[in-house]
Coordinates of C-alpha atoms in Angstrom, one line a residue:
M839 CA -6.4 18.8 37.7
S840 CA -9.3 16.0 37.0
N841 CA -8.8 12.6 35.7
A842 CA -12.8 11.5 35.7
P843 CA -13.1 10.0 32.6
T844 CA -15.7 11.4 29.7
P845 CA -19.2 10.8 31.0
I846 CA -21.4 8.5 28.5
H847 CA -24.0 10.6 26.9
F848 CA -28.0 9.2 26.9
L849 CA -30.3 11.4 24.8
L850 CA -34.1 11.2 26.2
V851 CA -36.5 12.7 24.4
D852 CA -40.3 13.7 25.4
D853 CA -42.6 16.6 25.3
L854 CA -43.2 16.2 29.0
E855 CA -40.7 17.4 31.6
E856 CA -41.8 15.3 34.0
N857 CA -41.3 11.9 31.7
L858 CA -37.9 13.4 31.5
L859 CA -37.0 13.3 34.6
A860 CA -38.3 10.4 35.5
L861 CA -36.5 8.3 33.1
E862 CA -33.3 10.4 34.4
A863 CA -34.3 9.1 37.6
L864 CA -34.6 5.7 37.0
L865 CA -31.7 5.7 34.7
R866 CA -29.0 7.5 36.9
R867 CA -25.7 5.6 37.4
D868 CA -21.9 6.3 37.9
G869 CA -20.5 7.8 34.6
L870 CA -23.8 7.9 32.8
S871 CA -24.8 11.6 31.4
F872 CA -28.3 13.1 30.1
L873 CA -29.2 15.1 27.2
R874 CA -32.5 16.1 27.4
A875 CA -34.9 17.3 24.7
R876 CA -38.2 18.4 24.4
S877 CA -39.3 18.1 21.1
G878 CA -37.4 16.4 18.0
E879 CA -35.8 19.6 16.6
E880 CA -34.0 20.2 20.1
A881 CA -32.7 16.9 20.1
L882 CA -31.5 17.1 16.3
E883 CA -28.9 19.8 17.8
L884 CA -28.0 17.7 20.8
L885 CA -27.2 14.7 18.7
L886 CA -25.0 16.5 16.0
S887 CA -23.0 18.3 18.9
H888 CA -22.8 14.6 21.0
E889 CA -21.3 11.5 21.1
V890 CA -24.7 9.3 22.0
A891 CA -24.2 6.0 23.6
L892 CA -28.5 5.0 23.2
A893 CA -31.4 7.3 22.3
L894 CA -34.5 6.6 23.9
L895 CA -37.3 8.5 22.1
D896 CA -40.8 9.1 22.8
V897 CA -43.1 8.6 19.6
Q898 CA -45.8 11.6 19.9
M899 CA -44.6 14.5 20.2
P900 CA -45.9 17.9 18.0
G901 CA -43.4 18.7 15.4
M902 CA -41.1 16.0 14.8
D903 CA -42.3 12.7 16.2
G904 CA -40.1 9.6 17.6
F905 CA -40.7 8.0 14.0
E906 CA -39.3 11.3 12.2
L907 CA -36.6 12.2 13.9
A908 CA -35.3 8.0 14.1
E909 CA -35.3 8.0 10.4
F910 CA -33.5 11.3 10.3
M911 CA -31.1 9.2 12.5
R912 CA -30.5 6.5 10.4
G913 CA -29.9 8.9 7.3
N914 CA -27.1 10.7 8.7
E915 CA -23.7 9.9 8.7
R916 CA -22.7 10.9 12.3
T917 CA -26.2 9.4 14.0
R918 CA -26.8 6.8 11.8
H919 CA -25.0 3.9 14.2
V920 CA -26.8 5.1 17.7
P921 CA -29.2 2.7 18.9
I922 CA -32.8 3.7 19.4
I923 CA -35.0 2.8 22.0
F924 CA -38.7 3.6 21.8
V925 CA -40.7 4.6 25.2
T926 CA -44.3 4.7 24.1
A927 CA -47.7 3.5 25.8
G928 CA -48.7 2.6 22.3
S929 CA -46.2 -0.1 21.3
S930 CA -48.8 -3.0 21.7
D931 CA -49.6 -2.1 18.6
T932 CA -48.6 -4.1 16.0
Q933 CA -48.5 -1.7 13.1
R934 CA -46.8 0.8 15.2
R935 CA -44.1 -1.5 16.5
F936 CA -43.4 -2.3 12.5
R937 CA -43.1 1.5 11.9
G938 CA -40.8 2.0 14.8
Y939 CA -38.8 -1.2 13.4
E940 CA -38.8 0.2 9.9
A941 CA -37.4 3.5 11.6
G942 CA -34.7 2.0 12.7
A943 CA -35.3 0.9 16.4
V944 CA -33.9 -2.0 18.3
D945 CA -36.3 -2.1 21.0
F946 CA -39.1 -0.9 22.6
I947 CA -40.6 -0.2 26.2
Q948 CA -44.2 0.0 26.9
K949 CA -45.7 2.7 29.6
P950 CA -45.9 2.5 32.4
I951 CA -42.0 2.0 32.5
E952 CA -41.0 -1.4 34.2
P953 CA -37.4 0.2 36.2
D954 CA -35.9 -3.2 35.8
I955 CA -36.9 -4.0 32.3
L956 CA -35.6 -0.1 31.6
R957 CA -32.4 -0.7 33.2
G958 CA -31.6 -4.0 32.3
K959 CA -31.8 -2.8 28.4
A960 CA -29.5 0.5 28.8
K961 CA -27.1 -1.1 31.0
V962 CA -26.5 -3.2 27.7
F963 CA -25.6 0.1 25.4
F964 CA -24.1 1.8 28.3
D965 CA -21.8 -1.3 28.8
L966 CA -21.2 -1.6 24.9
H967 CA -21.1 2.3 24.8
R968 CA -18.0 2.1 27.5
Q969 CA -16.1 -1.0 25.9
R970 CA -16.5 0.7 22.2
L971 CA -14.4 3.7 23.7
A972 CA -11.8 1.7 25.8
L973 CA -11.2 -0.3 22.3
A974 CA -10.7 2.8 20.2
E975 CA -8.0 4.0 22.8
A976 CA -6.0 0.7 23.1
A977 CA -3.3 -0.3 21.2
D978 CA -1.5 -2.9 22.8
G979 CA -3.6 -6.1 22.8
L980 CA -6.0 -5.0 20.6
E981 CA -7.3 -8.6 18.7
A982 CA -7.1 -10.1 22.5
Q983 CA -9.4 -7.5 23.4
V984 CA -11.8 -7.5 20.6
R985 CA -12.3 -11.2 20.9
E986 CA -12.9 -11.1 24.6
R987 CA -15.5 -8.1 24.1
T988 CA -17.3 -9.8 21.0
A989 CA -17.3 -12.5 23.0
E990 CA -19.4 -10.9 26.0
L991 CA -21.3 -8.7 23.5
E992 CA -22.8 -11.8 22.0
H993 CA -24.0 -13.6 25.0
A994 CA -25.2 -9.8 26.2
L995 CA -26.9 -8.8 23.0
V996 CA -28.3 -12.3 22.1
R997 CA -31.7 -10.9 21.8
L998 CA -31.3 -7.8 20.1
Q999 CA -31.4 -6.6 16.4
A1000 CA -27.9 -4.4 17.3
E1001 CA -25.9 -8.0 17.9
T1002 CA -25.1 -8.3 13.7
A1003 CA -23.8 -4.6 13.6
E1004 CA -21.4 -4.9 16.7
R1005 CA -20.0 -7.9 15.4
E1006 CA -19.1 -6.8 12.1
R1007 CA -17.2 -3.4 13.7
A1008 CA -15.4 -5.9 15.8
E1009 CA -14.2 -7.6 13.4
A1010 CA -13.7 -4.7 11.2
S1011 CA -11.5 -3.5 13.9
L1012 CA -9.4 -6.6 14.2
R1013 CA -8.7 -6.6 10.8
Q1014 CA -7.5 -3.3 11.1
S1015 CA -5.5 -4.3 14.1
Q1016 CA -4.1 -6.8 11.8
K1017 CA -3.1 -4.3 9.0
M1018 CA -1.4 -2.3 11.6
E1019 CA 0.6 -5.0 13.1
A1020 CA 1.9 -5.6 9.2
V1021 CA 2.3 -2.2 8.8
G1022 CA 4.2 -1.7 11.8
Q1023 CA 6.7 -5.0 11.2
L1024 CA 7.1 -3.1 7.7
T1025 CA 8.1 0.0 8.5
G1026 CA 10.1 -1.0 11.7
G1027 CA 12.2 -3.2 9.1
I1028 CA 12.7 -0.4 6.8
A1029 CA 13.7 1.8 9.5
H1030 CA 16.2 -0.4 10.8
D1031 CA 17.8 -1.2 7.4
F1032 CA 17.8 2.2 6.4
N1033 CA 19.2 4.0 9.5
N1034 CA 22.0 1.8 8.8
M1035 CA 22.3 3.0 5.6
L1036 CA 22.3 6.4 6.4
T1037 CA 24.5 6.0 9.1
G1038 CA 27.1 4.2 6.3
I1039 CA 26.6 7.8 4.1
I1040 CA 26.3 10.1 6.9
G1041 CA 29.0 9.1 8.9
S1042 CA 31.1 8.4 5.5
L1043 CA 30.4 12.4 4.5
D1044 CA 31.6 13.7 8.0
L1045 CA 34.7 11.6 8.0
L1046 CA 35.4 12.5 4.5
R1047 CA 34.9 16.8 5.2
R1048 CA 37.5 16.3 8.1
K1049 CA 39.9 14.6 6.4
I1050 CA 39.4 17.1 3.2
A1051 CA 39.8 19.9 6.1
A1052 CA 42.6 18.8 7.3
G1053 CA 44.5 18.0 4.1
R1054 CA 44.1 14.2 3.8
V1055 CA 42.8 14.2 0.7
D1056 CA 44.7 10.9 0.3
E1057 CA 41.7 8.6 1.6
A1058 CA 38.8 10.4 0.3
D1059 CA 38.4 7.4 -2.2
R1060 CA 37.8 5.2 0.4
Y1061 CA 34.8 7.2 2.2
I1062 CA 33.5 8.0 -0.8
D1063 CA 33.1 4.4 -2.1
A1064 CA 31.3 3.4 1.7
A1065 CA 28.9 6.2 1.5
T1066 CA 28.4 5.1 -2.4
S1067 CA 27.7 1.5 -1.5
S1068 CA 25.3 2.6 1.6
A1069 CA 23.6 4.5 -1.1
E1070 CA 22.9 1.9 -3.4
R1071 CA 22.3 -1.1 -0.5
A1072 CA 19.5 1.9 0.1
A1073 CA 18.3 2.0 -3.7
S1074 CA 18.1 -1.8 -3.8
L1075 CA 15.9 -1.6 -0.9
T1076 CA 13.5 0.9 -1.8
H1077 CA 13.6 -1.2 -5.6
R1078 CA 12.7 -4.1 -3.1
L1079 CA 10.1 -2.2 -1.7
L1080 CA 8.4 -1.7 -4.9
A1081 CA 8.5 -4.6 -6.2
F1082 CA 7.2 -6.5 -3.0
S1083 CA 3.9 -3.5 -3.0
R1084 CA 3.4 -4.2 -6.9
R1085 CA 4.6 -0.5 -7.6
Q1086 CA 8.0 -1.2 -9.2
S1087 CA 8.2 0.3 -12.9
L1088 CA 8.0 -2.8 -15.2
D1089 CA 9.0 -2.7 -19.0
P1090 CA 7.4 -6.1 -20.0
R1091 CA 9.0 -7.8 -23.3
P1092 CA 8.1 -11.1 -25.1
L1093 CA 11.0 -13.5 -23.9
D1094 CA 12.9 -16.5 -24.7
I1095 CA 12.6 -18.6 -21.1
N1096 CA 15.5 -21.0 -21.9
Q1097 CA 17.8 -18.7 -23.5
L1098 CA 17.1 -16.0 -20.9
I1099 CA 18.2 -18.8 -18.0
D1100 CA 20.9 -19.7 -19.9
S1101 CA 22.5 -16.4 -20.0
M1102 CA 22.4 -15.8 -16.5
S1103 CA 23.6 -19.1 -15.7
P1104 CA 27.1 -17.7 -14.9
L1105 CA 26.3 -15.5 -12.6
V1106 CA 23.9 -18.0 -10.4
E1107 CA 27.1 -20.6 -10.3
H1108 CA 29.2 -17.2 -9.2
A1109 CA 26.5 -17.3 -6.3
L1110 CA 27.2 -21.0 -5.1
P1111 CA 29.9 -22.8 -3.3
E1112 CA 31.8 -25.7 -4.9
Q1113 CA 29.7 -28.0 -2.9
I1114 CA 26.2 -27.4 -4.6
A1115 CA 26.0 -28.5 -8.2
L1116 CA 23.5 -26.0 -10.9
K1117 CA 21.3 -28.1 -12.6
L1118 CA 19.4 -26.2 -15.6
V1119 CA 16.4 -28.0 -17.0
H1120 CA 14.9 -26.8 -20.3
G1121 CA 10.8 -27.5 -21.1
T1122 CA 11.2 -28.3 -25.0
D1123 CA 8.0 -26.2 -27.4
L1124 CA 7.8 -23.1 -24.6
P1125 CA 5.8 -19.7 -25.8
H1126 CA 7.7 -16.6 -25.3
A1127 CA 6.5 -15.2 -21.4
L1128 CA 5.5 -11.5 -20.9
A1129 CA 7.9 -10.2 -18.3
D1130 CA 10.7 -7.3 -17.7
A1131 CA 14.0 -9.2 -18.1
H1132 CA 16.1 -7.6 -15.6
Q1133 CA 13.4 -8.2 -12.9
L1134 CA 12.9 -11.9 -13.8
E1135 CA 16.7 -12.1 -13.6
N1136 CA 16.6 -10.3 -10.0
A1137 CA 13.7 -13.1 -9.4
I1138 CA 15.4 -15.9 -10.2
L1139 CA 18.7 -15.0 -8.6
N1140 CA 16.9 -14.3 -5.3
L1141 CA 15.2 -18.1 -5.4
A1142 CA 18.4 -19.1 -6.4
I1143 CA 20.5 -17.4 -3.0
N1144 CA 17.7 -19.0 -1.2
A1145 CA 17.9 -21.9 -1.9
R1146 CA 21.9 -22.1 -1.5
D1147 CA 21.1 -21.1 1.8
A1148 CA 18.9 -23.8 3.0
M1149 CA 21.9 -26.5 1.3
P1150 CA 24.6 -25.4 4.0
E1151 CA 26.0 -28.9 3.8
G1152 CA 25.6 -28.6 0.0
G1153 CA 22.9 -30.2 -2.3
E1154 CA 21.7 -29.9 -6.1
L1155 CA 20.0 -26.4 -7.2
T1156 CA 17.8 -27.2 -10.1
I1157 CA 16.6 -24.6 -12.6
A1158 CA 13.6 -26.1 -14.7
T1159 CA 11.1 -24.5 -17.2
S1160 CA 7.7 -25.8 -18.5
H1161 CA 4.3 -24.9 -19.4
A1162 CA 1.3 -25.0 -18.0
D1163 CA -2.1 -24.7 -19.4
I1164 CA -4.5 -23.1 -16.8
A1165 CA -7.9 -24.3 -18.3
A1166 CA -9.8 -25.1 -15.3
A1167 CA -11.8 -22.3 -13.9
E1168 CA -11.2 -23.9 -10.1
A1169 CA -7.6 -24.9 -10.7
A1170 CA -7.1 -21.0 -11.7
T1171 CA -9.0 -19.8 -8.5
T1172 CA -6.6 -22.0 -6.7
L1173 CA -3.6 -20.3 -8.1
G1174 CA -4.9 -16.9 -8.3
L1175 CA -4.9 -16.6 -12.0
R1176 CA -6.6 -16.1 -15.2
I1177 CA -7.6 -18.9 -17.3
G1178 CA -5.1 -19.5 -19.8
E1179 CA -1.3 -20.2 -20.8
F1180 CA 1.9 -19.6 -18.4
V1181 CA 5.4 -20.5 -18.7
I1182 CA 6.7 -21.8 -15.5
V1183 CA 10.4 -20.9 -13.8
S1184 CA 10.8 -23.5 -11.1
V1185 CA 14.0 -23.4 -8.6
S1186 CA 14.2 -26.5 -6.5
D1187 CA 16.8 -27.5 -3.5
T1188 CA 17.9 -30.5 -1.7
G1189 CA 18.1 -28.4 1.2
T1190 CA 16.4 -28.3 4.8
G1191 CA 12.7 -27.5 3.7
I1192 CA 10.2 -25.1 5.3
P1193 CA 8.7 -25.6 8.7
T1194 CA 4.8 -26.2 7.9
D1195 CA 4.2 -23.6 10.5
V1196 CA 6.2 -20.9 8.6
I1197 CA 5.9 -21.7 4.7
E1198 CA 2.2 -19.2 4.8
K1199 CA 4.4 -16.6 6.1
V1200 CA 7.4 -16.8 3.9
F1201 CA 6.5 -14.1 1.6
D1202 CA 5.7 -11.3 4.2
P1203 CA 8.2 -8.7 4.2
F1204 CA 10.9 -8.4 6.2
F1205 CA 9.3 -12.3 7.3
T1206 CA 13.5 -14.4 7.7
T1207 CA 14.6 -17.5 9.5
K1208 CA 17.9 -16.2 8.5
P1209 CA 20.4 -15.0 12.1
L1210 CA 20.0 -11.6 12.3
G1211 CA 22.1 -9.5 10.1
Q1212 CA 22.4 -12.2 7.3
G1213 CA 18.9 -11.1 5.5
T1214 CA 16.1 -8.7 4.8
G1215 CA 13.6 -10.9 4.8
L1216 CA 12.3 -8.7 1.2
G1217 CA 14.0 -11.6 -1.6
L1218 CA 10.5 -13.8 -1.3
S1219 CA 7.9 -10.9 -0.7
M1220 CA 10.0 -9.1 -3.8
V1221 CA 9.7 -12.2 -6.3
H1222 CA 6.0 -12.7 -5.1
G1223 CA 5.6 -8.8 -6.1
F1224 CA 7.1 -9.1 -9.0
A1225 CA 4.9 -11.8 -10.0
K1226 CA 1.6 -10.9 -9.2
Q1227 CA 2.4 -7.2 -10.9
S1228 CA 3.3 -9.1 -14.4
G1229 CA 0.0 -11.3 -14.2
G1230 CA 1.3 -14.3 -12.5
T1231 CA 2.1 -16.1 -9.6
V1232 CA 4.7 -17.6 -7.2
Q1233 CA 3.6 -21.4 -5.8
I1234 CA 5.9 -23.0 -2.8
D1235 CA 6.1 -26.6 -1.8
S1236 CA 8.5 -27.6 0.6
T1237 CA 9.2 -30.4 2.4
P1238 CA 11.1 -30.6 5.8
D1239 CA 14.5 -31.7 5.6
H1240 CA 13.8 -32.8 2.0
G1241 CA 14.0 -29.5 -0.3
T1242 CA 12.0 -26.4 -1.5
T1243 CA 10.4 -25.9 -4.8
V1244 CA 9.6 -22.1 -5.6
R1245 CA 7.4 -22.3 -9.4
L1246 CA 7.0 -18.7 -10.4
Y1247 CA 4.0 -18.4 -13.5
L1248 CA 4.6 -15.8 -16.1
P1249 CA 2.3 -15.1 -18.7
T1250 CA 2.7 -15.9 -22.0
T1251 CA 2.4 -13.9 -25.9
A1252 CA 2.3 -14.7 -29.3
A1253 CA 4.8 -11.9 -29.9
S1254 CA 8.6 -12.5 -30.6
P1255 CA 11.3 -11.3 -28.9
V1256 CA 13.3 -8.6 -30.2
A1257 CA 17.1 -8.2 -29.8
V1258 CA 18.5 -5.5 -27.5
S1259 CA 22.4 -4.4 -27.6
E1260 CA 23.8 -4.5 -24.8
A1261 CA 26.5 -3.0 -26.1
P1262 CA 27.8 0.2 -23.1
R1263 CA 27.4 3.3 -25.0
V1264 CA 29.6 6.9 -23.9
A1265 CA 27.2 9.8 -24.2
R1266 CA 28.6 12.4 -26.6
R1267 CA 28.8 16.4 -26.0
G1268 CA 26.4 18.2 -27.3
A1269 CA 26.0 21.2 -29.6
G1270 CA 23.6 24.0 -27.1
E1271 CA 20.8 21.8 -27.6
R1272 CA 18.4 23.6 -24.8
V1273 CA 16.8 21.2 -22.8
L1274 CA 13.6 22.2 -20.3
V1275 CA 14.1 20.6 -16.8
V1276 CA 11.2 20.4 -14.7
E1277 CA 12.2 18.9 -11.6
D1278 CA 10.4 19.8 -7.6
D1279 CA 13.3 18.8 -6.2
D1280 CA 16.3 21.7 -5.5
A1281 CA 18.7 18.6 -5.1
V1282 CA 17.9 16.6 -8.3
R1283 CA 17.6 19.2 -10.2
M1284 CA 20.8 21.2 -9.5
L1285 CA 22.3 17.6 -10.7
V1286 CA 20.4 17.0 -13.6
R1287 CA 21.5 20.9 -14.5
E1288 CA 25.6 19.6 -13.9
V1289 CA 25.3 16.7 -15.8
L1290 CA 23.4 18.8 -18.8
Q1291 CA 26.0 21.9 -18.4
E1292 CA 29.3 19.2 -18.5
L1293 CA 27.9 17.8 -21.9
H1294 CA 27.3 21.2 -23.5
Y1295 CA 23.6 21.4 -23.3
E1296 CA 21.8 24.5 -22.4
A1297 CA 19.3 23.9 -19.2
I1298 CA 16.6 25.3 -18.4
E1299 CA 15.3 25.0 -15.2
I1300 CA 11.4 24.9 -13.6
G1301 CA 10.3 24.1 -10.0
E1302 CA 6.6 23.9 -10.6
P1303 CA 5.4 22.3 -13.9
A1304 CA 2.3 25.0 -14.1
A1305 CA 5.7 27.3 -14.6
A1306 CA 6.8 25.1 -17.4
L1307 CA 3.4 25.7 -19.7
P1308 CA 4.5 29.2 -20.5
I1309 CA 7.8 28.1 -21.9
L1310 CA 6.1 25.5 -23.9
E1311 CA 3.4 27.9 -25.0
S1312 CA 6.3 30.0 -26.7
D1313 CA 8.2 30.3 -29.8
A1314 CA 11.7 29.3 -27.6
R1315 CA 13.4 26.6 -28.9
I1316 CA 13.7 23.5 -26.5
D1317 CA 15.0 20.1 -28.0
L1318 CA 14.4 17.7 -25.0
M1319 CA 11.8 17.9 -21.8
I1320 CA 12.9 16.2 -18.9
S1321 CA 10.3 15.7 -16.0
D1322 CA 9.8 14.4 -12.5
I1323 CA 6.7 12.4 -12.6
G1324 CA 5.1 12.7 -8.5
M1325 CA 5.1 16.4 -8.7
P1326 CA 2.5 18.7 -7.0
G1327 CA -0.5 19.8 -8.1
M1328 CA 0.3 19.3 -12.7
N1329 CA 1.9 15.4 -12.5
G1330 CA 4.8 14.9 -14.9
R1331 CA 2.4 12.8 -17.2
D1332 CA 0.0 15.6 -17.3
L1333 CA 2.7 18.4 -18.6
A1334 CA 4.3 15.3 -20.7
S1335 CA 0.2 15.3 -23.1
A1336 CA 0.0 19.3 -22.5
A1337 CA 3.7 19.8 -23.8
R1338 CA 2.8 17.0 -26.7
A1339 CA -0.5 18.9 -27.7
L1340 CA 1.8 22.2 -28.7
R1341 CA 5.0 20.3 -29.4
P1342 CA 3.9 16.5 -31.0
D1343 CA 7.6 15.9 -32.0
L1344 CA 8.9 17.0 -28.7
P1345 CA 11.3 14.0 -27.1
I1346 CA 10.6 13.8 -23.3
L1347 CA 12.5 12.2 -20.6
F1348 CA 10.4 10.7 -17.3
I1349 CA 12.9 11.0 -14.1
T1350 CA 10.8 9.2 -11.2
G1351 CA 10.8 7.6 -8.5
Y1352 CA 7.5 6.4 -7.5
A1353 CA 4.9 7.0 -10.1
E1354 CA 1.5 4.7 -9.6
H1355 CA 0.4 4.6 -13.2
A1356 CA 3.7 4.2 -14.5
T1357 CA 4.3 0.5 -13.4
Q1358 CA 3.4 -1.1 -17.0
R1359 CA 5.9 1.5 -19.2
G1360 CA 4.6 0.5 -22.5
S1361 CA 1.1 1.8 -21.8
F1362 CA 2.7 5.1 -19.9
L1363 CA 5.2 5.7 -22.6
D1364 CA 4.8 7.0 -26.0
A1365 CA 6.8 7.6 -28.8
G1366 CA 9.7 9.7 -28.7
M1367 CA 9.6 9.4 -24.6
S1368 CA 11.6 7.2 -21.9
M1369 CA 12.0 6.8 -18.6
I1370 CA 14.9 6.0 -15.6
K1371 CA 14.7 5.2 -12.2
K1372 CA 15.5 7.6 -9.2
P1373 CA 18.1 7.1 -8.3
F1374 CA 19.8 7.1 -11.1
S1375 CA 23.7 6.6 -12.3
L1376 CA 24.8 10.0 -14.0
E1377 CA 26.2 8.2 -16.7
E1378 CA 22.6 6.7 -17.4
L1379 CA 21.2 10.1 -17.7
A1380 CA 24.0 11.1 -19.8
T1381 CA 23.5 8.2 -22.2
T1382 CA 19.3 8.7 -22.2
V1383 CA 19.6 12.2 -22.8
D1384 CA 22.0 11.8 -25.8
A1385 CA 20.0 8.7 -27.3
L1386 CA 16.6 11.0 -26.7
I1387 CA 18.4 13.8 -28.9
L1388 CA 20.0 11.7 -31.7
R1389 CA 16.8 10.0 -32.2
S1390 CA 14.4 12.9 -32.3
T1391 CA 17.3 14.9 -34.4
A1392 CA 17.6 11.8 -36.9
H1393 CA 13.4 12.1 -37.0
R1394 CA 13.2 15.9 -37.9
D1395 CA 16.2 15.2 -40.5
A1396 CA 14.4 12.4 -42.0
T1397 CA 11.0 14.4 -42.0
S1398 CA 12.6 17.5 -43.6
G1399 CA 14.2 15.5 -46.0

């Protein structure tokens, strides 16, 4: 089996066979192969079936001449980047040269050919293509290779028009390498954390199965709790990832920031040791912020925990609120904000601070300065993603040995907060209402069906959204539709629109792990619609179904009365 490298192809195009043989004889070297064409049409066939490093074209040929062939190459996606050198007896004609450069040539070589000039210019493109192949095959050390190749090419191609295009290609490769490095860091962190959690889930379930088989069910609760705890940690990680990527489902509402911080201050105090004092500084006359209250509380708690960890010897943690009017375009550009009003939540500590060489990395996913096993590296990236998705931003200032301040900018609204009852409710039993369940995952569909049946609802299961349309078009009674959003073919939101066209008052519950267009619930949900995120508790599913059916029944009774 041969390990010889794939030869590099030069395309030689001339209507005279003796000229083709002469060019090949002058250019012959190890690793170089030649494609010969006697016409423009024959050259096109070779170009479309081979990867070509350089095309040497005669100008005057019967049928398609060299200029027409070059223009076709520049207009074709496959051949547009192939360098072209015209080999012609008339290159001293300024008008012909202009026509050639306009057609896409990088150079002219005048007949009779000087061998050293031909070989020197061809060597540049031979080396260029060989380096391009090496870059494409190399994965490790790509950034260093790109810098080295770029420096070499800048020196070698200083007099050629192809220099600019090649440098842009090299820079694009570098950017792609950096993206892949970031993706690798992200996926590696996810794999590490998920493997730990899956080990807890699978191991606990395996032990549970063994204990049940041995009749030792008295130990079952311990393994169920361990599996549930690991599963909840996995769910929390997915929520953090969605927050980091600005893809979580948000429910932004008008908020009184001072009131929200007062309400969650006991939770923050509970997370702090005795040697750290909590101080609240409320700004006056603050406008209402527009944000998801639950996710904002998570963000503030994340910042408070980071501040706590930065004060191992004790100190003071300050949560302050203020108001900013970003009026100058320059200031807005610096912060990455639109011009307008913002509410600021600042979390400050008197801890160790962040070194200057680290501070630019703190929002990167899975970046952490904590010892192994003491931090996921997703806390600050989640805060940053939440702020950006909410229409705000995060700013961090830190001085080593003096402390850190993180400022969370949130957009404002003229609307007033609406009081929401937090009293837990217990789902009532149904009275045989019919629920259409559209979910492509068999396990999720089974769980939803079991909950509905326990609550005395009648479940109609559908695995594909298109199969639900005939039922919706029929006269069959449907009291509620439960639908996943991300499904093959028709997505859940399109199915809901079709269902509402047929049954305008049909209540709809979306269940989703991630849906790109559902990140802002206010614009995604219509009246009579609700959404819960996977993974959800069975109690949450039951109470949401009950609330939707009760609301629909009350609306129907009011309109019929």
